[in-house]
PDB file of C-alpha atoms and ligand atoms in Angstrom:
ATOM      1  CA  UNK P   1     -44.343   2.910  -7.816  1.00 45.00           C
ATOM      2  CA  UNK P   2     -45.588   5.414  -9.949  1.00 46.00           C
ATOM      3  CA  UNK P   3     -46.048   8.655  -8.984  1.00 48.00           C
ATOM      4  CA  UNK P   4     -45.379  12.483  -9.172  1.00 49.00           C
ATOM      5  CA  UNK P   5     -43.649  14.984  -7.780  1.00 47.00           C
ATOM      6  CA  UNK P   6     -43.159  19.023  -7.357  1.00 45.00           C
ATOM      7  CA  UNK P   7     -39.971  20.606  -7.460  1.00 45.00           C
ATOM      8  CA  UNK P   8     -38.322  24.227  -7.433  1.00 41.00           C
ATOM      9  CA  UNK P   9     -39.530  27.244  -7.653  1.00 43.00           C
ATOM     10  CA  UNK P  10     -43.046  27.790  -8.617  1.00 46.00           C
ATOM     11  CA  UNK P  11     -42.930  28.149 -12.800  1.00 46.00           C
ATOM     12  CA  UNK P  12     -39.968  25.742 -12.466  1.00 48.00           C
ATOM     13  CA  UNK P  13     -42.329  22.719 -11.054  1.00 53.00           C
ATOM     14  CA  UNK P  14     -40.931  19.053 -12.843  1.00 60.00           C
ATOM     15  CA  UNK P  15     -43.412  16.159 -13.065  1.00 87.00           C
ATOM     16  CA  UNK P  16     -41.406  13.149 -12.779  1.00 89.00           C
ATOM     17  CA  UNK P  17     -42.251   9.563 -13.835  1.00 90.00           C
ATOM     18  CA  UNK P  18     -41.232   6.550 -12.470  1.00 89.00           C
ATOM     19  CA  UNK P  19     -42.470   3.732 -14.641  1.00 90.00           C
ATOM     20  CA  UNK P  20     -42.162  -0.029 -13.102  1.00 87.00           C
ATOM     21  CA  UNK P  21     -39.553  -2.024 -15.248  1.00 85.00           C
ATOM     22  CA  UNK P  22     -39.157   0.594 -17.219  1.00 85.00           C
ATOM     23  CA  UNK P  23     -36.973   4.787 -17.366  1.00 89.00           C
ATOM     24  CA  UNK P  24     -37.683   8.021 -15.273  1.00 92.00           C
ATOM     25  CA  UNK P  25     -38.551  10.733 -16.692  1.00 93.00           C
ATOM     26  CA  UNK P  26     -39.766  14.037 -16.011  1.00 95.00           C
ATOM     27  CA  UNK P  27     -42.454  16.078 -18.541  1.00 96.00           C
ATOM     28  CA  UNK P  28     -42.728  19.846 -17.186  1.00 96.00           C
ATOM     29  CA  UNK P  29     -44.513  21.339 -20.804  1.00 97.00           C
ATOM     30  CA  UNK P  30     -47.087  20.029 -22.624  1.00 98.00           C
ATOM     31  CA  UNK P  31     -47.979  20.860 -26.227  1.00 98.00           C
ATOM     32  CA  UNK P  32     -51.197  20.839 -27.359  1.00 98.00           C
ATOM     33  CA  UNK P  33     -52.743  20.729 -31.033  1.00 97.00           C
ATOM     34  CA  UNK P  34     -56.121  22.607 -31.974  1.00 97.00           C
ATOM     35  CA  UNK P  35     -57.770  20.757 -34.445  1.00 94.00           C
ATOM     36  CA  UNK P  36     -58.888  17.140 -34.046  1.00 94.00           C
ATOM     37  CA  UNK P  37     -57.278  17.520 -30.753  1.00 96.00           C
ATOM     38  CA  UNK P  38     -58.414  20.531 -28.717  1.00 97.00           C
ATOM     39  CA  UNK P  39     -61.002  21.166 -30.107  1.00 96.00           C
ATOM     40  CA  UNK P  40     -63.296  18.673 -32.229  1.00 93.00           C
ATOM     41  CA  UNK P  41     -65.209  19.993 -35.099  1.00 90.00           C
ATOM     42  CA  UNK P  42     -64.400  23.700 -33.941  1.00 91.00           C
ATOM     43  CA  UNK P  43     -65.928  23.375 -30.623  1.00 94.00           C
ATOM     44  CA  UNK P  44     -63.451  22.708 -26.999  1.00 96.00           C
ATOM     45  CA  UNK P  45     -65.061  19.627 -25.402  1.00 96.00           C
ATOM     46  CA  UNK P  46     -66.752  20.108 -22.265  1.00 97.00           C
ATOM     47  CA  UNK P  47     -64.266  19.780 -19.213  1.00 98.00           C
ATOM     48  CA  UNK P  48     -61.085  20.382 -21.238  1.00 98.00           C
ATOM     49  CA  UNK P  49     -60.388  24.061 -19.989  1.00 98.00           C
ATOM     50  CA  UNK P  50     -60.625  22.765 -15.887  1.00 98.00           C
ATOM     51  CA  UNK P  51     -58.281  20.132 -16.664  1.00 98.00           C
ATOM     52  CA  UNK P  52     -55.844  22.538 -18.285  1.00 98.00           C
ATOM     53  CA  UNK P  53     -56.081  25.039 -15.369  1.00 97.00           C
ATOM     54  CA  UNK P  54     -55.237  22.085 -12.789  1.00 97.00           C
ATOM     55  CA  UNK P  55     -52.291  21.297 -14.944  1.00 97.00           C
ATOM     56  CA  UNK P  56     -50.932  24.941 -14.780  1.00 96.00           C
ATOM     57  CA  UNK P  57     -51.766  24.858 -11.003  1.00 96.00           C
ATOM     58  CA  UNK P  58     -49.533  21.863 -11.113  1.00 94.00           C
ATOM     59  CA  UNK P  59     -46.805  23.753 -12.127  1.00 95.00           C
ATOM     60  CA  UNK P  60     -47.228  22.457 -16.272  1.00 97.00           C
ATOM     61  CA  UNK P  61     -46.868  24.990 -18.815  1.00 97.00           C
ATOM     62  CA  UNK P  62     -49.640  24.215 -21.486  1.00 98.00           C
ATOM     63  CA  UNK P  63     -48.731  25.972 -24.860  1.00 98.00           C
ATOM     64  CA  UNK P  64     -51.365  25.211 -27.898  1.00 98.00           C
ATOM     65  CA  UNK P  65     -49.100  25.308 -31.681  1.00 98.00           C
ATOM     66  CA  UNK P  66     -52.056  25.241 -34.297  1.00 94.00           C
ATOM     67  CA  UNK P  67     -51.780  26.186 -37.881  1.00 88.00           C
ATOM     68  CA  UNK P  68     -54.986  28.033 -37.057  1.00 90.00           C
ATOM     69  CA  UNK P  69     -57.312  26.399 -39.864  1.00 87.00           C
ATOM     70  CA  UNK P  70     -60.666  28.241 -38.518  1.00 90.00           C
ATOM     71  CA  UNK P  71     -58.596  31.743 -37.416  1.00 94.00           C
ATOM     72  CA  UNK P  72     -59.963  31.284 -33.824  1.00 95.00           C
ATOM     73  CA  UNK P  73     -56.421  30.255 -32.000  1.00 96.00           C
ATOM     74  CA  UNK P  74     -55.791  33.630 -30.819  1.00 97.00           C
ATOM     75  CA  UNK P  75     -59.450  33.855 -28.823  1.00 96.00           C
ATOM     76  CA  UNK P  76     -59.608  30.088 -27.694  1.00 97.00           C
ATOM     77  CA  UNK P  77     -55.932  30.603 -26.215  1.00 97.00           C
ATOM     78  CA  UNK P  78     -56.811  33.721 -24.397  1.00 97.00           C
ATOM     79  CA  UNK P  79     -59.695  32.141 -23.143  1.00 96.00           C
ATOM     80  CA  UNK P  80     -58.074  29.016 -21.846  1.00 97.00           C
ATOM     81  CA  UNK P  81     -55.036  31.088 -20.512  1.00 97.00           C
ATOM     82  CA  UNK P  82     -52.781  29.299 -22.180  1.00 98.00           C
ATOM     83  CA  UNK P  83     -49.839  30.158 -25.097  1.00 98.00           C
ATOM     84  CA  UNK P  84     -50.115  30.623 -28.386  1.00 98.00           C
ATOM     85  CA  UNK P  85     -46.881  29.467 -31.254  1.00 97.00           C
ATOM     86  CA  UNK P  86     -48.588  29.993 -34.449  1.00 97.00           C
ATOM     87  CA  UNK P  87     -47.686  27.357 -36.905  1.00 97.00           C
ATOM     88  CA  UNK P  88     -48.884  26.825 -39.960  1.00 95.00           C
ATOM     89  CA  UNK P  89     -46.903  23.487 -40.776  1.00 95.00           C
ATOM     90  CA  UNK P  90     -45.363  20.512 -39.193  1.00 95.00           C
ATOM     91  CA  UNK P  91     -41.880  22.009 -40.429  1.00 97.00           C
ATOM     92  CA  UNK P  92     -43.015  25.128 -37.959  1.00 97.00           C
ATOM     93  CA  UNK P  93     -44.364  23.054 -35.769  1.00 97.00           C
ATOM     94  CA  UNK P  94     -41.089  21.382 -35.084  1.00 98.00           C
ATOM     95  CA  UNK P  95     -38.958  24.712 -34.949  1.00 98.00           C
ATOM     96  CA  UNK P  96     -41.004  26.020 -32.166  1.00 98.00           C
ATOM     97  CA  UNK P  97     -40.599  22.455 -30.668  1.00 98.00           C
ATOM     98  CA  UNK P  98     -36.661  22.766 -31.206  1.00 98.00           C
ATOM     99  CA  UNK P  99     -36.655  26.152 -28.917  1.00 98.00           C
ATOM    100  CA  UNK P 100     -38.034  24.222 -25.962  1.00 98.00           C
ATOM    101  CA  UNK P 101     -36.596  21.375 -23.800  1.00 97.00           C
ATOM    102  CA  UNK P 102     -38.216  18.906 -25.641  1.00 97.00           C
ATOM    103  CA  UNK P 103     -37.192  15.904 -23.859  1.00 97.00           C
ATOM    104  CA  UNK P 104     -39.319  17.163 -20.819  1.00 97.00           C
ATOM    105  CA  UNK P 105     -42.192  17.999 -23.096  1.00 98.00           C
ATOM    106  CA  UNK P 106     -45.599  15.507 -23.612  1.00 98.00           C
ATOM    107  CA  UNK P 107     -47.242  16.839 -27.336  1.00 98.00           C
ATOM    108  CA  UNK P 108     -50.901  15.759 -27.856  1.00 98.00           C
ATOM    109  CA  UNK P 109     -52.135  15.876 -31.659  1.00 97.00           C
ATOM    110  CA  UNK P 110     -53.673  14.158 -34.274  1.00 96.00           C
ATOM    111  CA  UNK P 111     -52.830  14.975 -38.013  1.00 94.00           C
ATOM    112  CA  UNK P 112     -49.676  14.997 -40.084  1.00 94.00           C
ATOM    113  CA  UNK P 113     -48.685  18.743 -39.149  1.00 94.00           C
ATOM    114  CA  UNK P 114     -48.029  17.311 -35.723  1.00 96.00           C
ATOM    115  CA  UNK P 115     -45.215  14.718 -36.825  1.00 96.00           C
ATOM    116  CA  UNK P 116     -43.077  17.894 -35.856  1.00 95.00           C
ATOM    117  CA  UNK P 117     -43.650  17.869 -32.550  1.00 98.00           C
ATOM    118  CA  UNK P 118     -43.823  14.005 -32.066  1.00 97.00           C
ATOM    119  CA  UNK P 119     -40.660  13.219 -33.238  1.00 96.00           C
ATOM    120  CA  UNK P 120     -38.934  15.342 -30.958  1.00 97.00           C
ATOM    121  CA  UNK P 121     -41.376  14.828 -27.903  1.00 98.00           C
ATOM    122  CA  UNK P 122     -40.756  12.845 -24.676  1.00 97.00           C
ATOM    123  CA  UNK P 123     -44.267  11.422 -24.907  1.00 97.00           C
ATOM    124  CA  UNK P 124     -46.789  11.548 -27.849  1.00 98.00           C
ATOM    125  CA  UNK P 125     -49.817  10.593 -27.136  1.00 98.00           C
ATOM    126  CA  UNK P 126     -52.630  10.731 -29.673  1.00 98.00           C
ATOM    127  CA  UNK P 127     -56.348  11.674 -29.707  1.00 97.00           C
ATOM    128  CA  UNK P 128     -59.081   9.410 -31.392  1.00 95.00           C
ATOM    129  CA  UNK P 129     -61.664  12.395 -31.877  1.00 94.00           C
ATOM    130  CA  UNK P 130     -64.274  12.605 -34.664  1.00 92.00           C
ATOM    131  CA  UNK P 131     -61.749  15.030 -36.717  1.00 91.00           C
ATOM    132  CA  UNK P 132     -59.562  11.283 -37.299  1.00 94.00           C
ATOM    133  CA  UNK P 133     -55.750  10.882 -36.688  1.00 95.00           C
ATOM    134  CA  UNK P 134     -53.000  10.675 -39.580  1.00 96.00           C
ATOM    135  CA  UNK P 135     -51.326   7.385 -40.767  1.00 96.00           C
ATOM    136  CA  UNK P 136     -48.067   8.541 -40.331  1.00 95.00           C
ATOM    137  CA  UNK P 137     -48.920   9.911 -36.704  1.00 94.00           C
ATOM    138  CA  UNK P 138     -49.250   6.160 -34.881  1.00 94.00           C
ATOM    139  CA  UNK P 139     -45.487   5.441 -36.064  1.00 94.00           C
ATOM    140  CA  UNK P 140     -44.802   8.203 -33.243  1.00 94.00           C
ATOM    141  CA  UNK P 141     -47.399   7.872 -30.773  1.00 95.00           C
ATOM    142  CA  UNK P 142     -46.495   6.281 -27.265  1.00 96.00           C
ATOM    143  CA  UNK P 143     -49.888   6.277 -26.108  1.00 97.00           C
ATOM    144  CA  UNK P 144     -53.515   6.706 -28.359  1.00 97.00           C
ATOM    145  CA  UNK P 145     -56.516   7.675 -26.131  1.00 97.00           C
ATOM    146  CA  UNK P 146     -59.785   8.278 -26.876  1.00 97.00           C
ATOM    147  CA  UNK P 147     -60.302  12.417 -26.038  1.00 97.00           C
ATOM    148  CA  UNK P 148     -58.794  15.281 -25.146  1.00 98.00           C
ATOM    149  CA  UNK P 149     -60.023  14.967 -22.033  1.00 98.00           C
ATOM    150  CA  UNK P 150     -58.589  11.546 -21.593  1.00 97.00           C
ATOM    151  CA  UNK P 151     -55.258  12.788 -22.594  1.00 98.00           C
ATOM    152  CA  UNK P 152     -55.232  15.511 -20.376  1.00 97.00           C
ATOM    153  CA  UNK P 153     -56.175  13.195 -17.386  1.00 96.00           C
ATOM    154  CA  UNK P 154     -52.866  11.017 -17.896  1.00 96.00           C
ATOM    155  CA  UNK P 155     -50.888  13.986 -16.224  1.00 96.00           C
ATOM    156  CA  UNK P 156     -53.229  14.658 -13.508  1.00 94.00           C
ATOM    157  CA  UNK P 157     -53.760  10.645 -12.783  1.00 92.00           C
ATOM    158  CA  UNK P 158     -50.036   9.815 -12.880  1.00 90.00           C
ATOM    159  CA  UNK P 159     -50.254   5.973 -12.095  1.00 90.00           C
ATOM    160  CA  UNK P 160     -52.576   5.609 -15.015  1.00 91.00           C
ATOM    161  CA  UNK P 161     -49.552   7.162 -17.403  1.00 92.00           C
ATOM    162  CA  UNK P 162     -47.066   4.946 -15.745  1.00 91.00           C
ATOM    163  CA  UNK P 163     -49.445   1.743 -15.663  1.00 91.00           C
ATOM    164  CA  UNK P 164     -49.964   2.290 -19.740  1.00 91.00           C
ATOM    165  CA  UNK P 165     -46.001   2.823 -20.394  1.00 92.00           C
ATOM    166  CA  UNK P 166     -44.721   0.146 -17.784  1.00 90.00           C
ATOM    167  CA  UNK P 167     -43.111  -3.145 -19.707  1.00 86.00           C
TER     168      UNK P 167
HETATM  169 MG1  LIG O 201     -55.025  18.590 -35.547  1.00 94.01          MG
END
């Protein structure tokens, strides 16, 4: 049965995964790309920032590591109440990544910079957007959706996750 669950304290909360035939895990941070992947062509797709805020409800902590190609990180992130790692490459991108507990983090990106944070990652799933994906990215992904929004909705729809990752 898939399915997830709260524990601790609240800002402690662990989502944990129980995939048929296949491991348990838990994913309590998720990492989020800007470009191709939160936002498409500059703009935040409609219904992206209510998912994020019923993921923080949830207990996940949402940060956004962007290399900041259009200098409007700082504002989005502010506006979406979420954190901010500034990093201009996929070598940055992965120390940042390094600093966390990565094995119970999800990263959601697109493009080469975010090889950094999918190699490391529990669960890399990658977004299809009009921006395109990287080559190199699918030899990381675990799951390739079509939007943001789509991504986002595999934590708050946990027996979808666990019905696209069971064996
Ligand atoms: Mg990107």
């Amino acid at each position: 049965m898939g399915g997830m669950e709260k524990e601790g304290e609240e800002g402690e909360c662990e989502m944990r995964y129980n995939v048929p035939q296949g491991e348990e895990f838990e994913i309590n941070t998720i990492i989020l790309d800007l470009n191709g992947t939160l936002s498409v062509n500059g703009k935040i797709p409609a219904g992206a920032k209510e998912r994020i805020r019923k993921l923080q409800r949830l207990g996940f902590r949402v940060i956004l590591f962007s290399g900041d190609q259009r200098g409007t990180a700082g504002k989005i992130c502010s506006n979406l109440g979420i954190e901010l790692r500034l990093t201009p490459t996929g070598r940055e991108k992965e120390r940042e990544m390094l600093k966390l507990d990565f094995k119970k983090c999800a990263s959601i990106g697109n493009a080469r910079i975010d090889l950094g944070t999918f190699k490391h990652a529990k669960l890399s799933i990658i977004t299809l957007q009009a921006e395109g994906i990287h080559a190199r990215a699918i030899e990381h992904a675990d799951i390739i959706v079509p939007s943001i929004n789509d991504a986002l909705d595999l934590f708050l729809n946990p027996d979808s996750l666990c019905a696209t990752l069971r064996e």
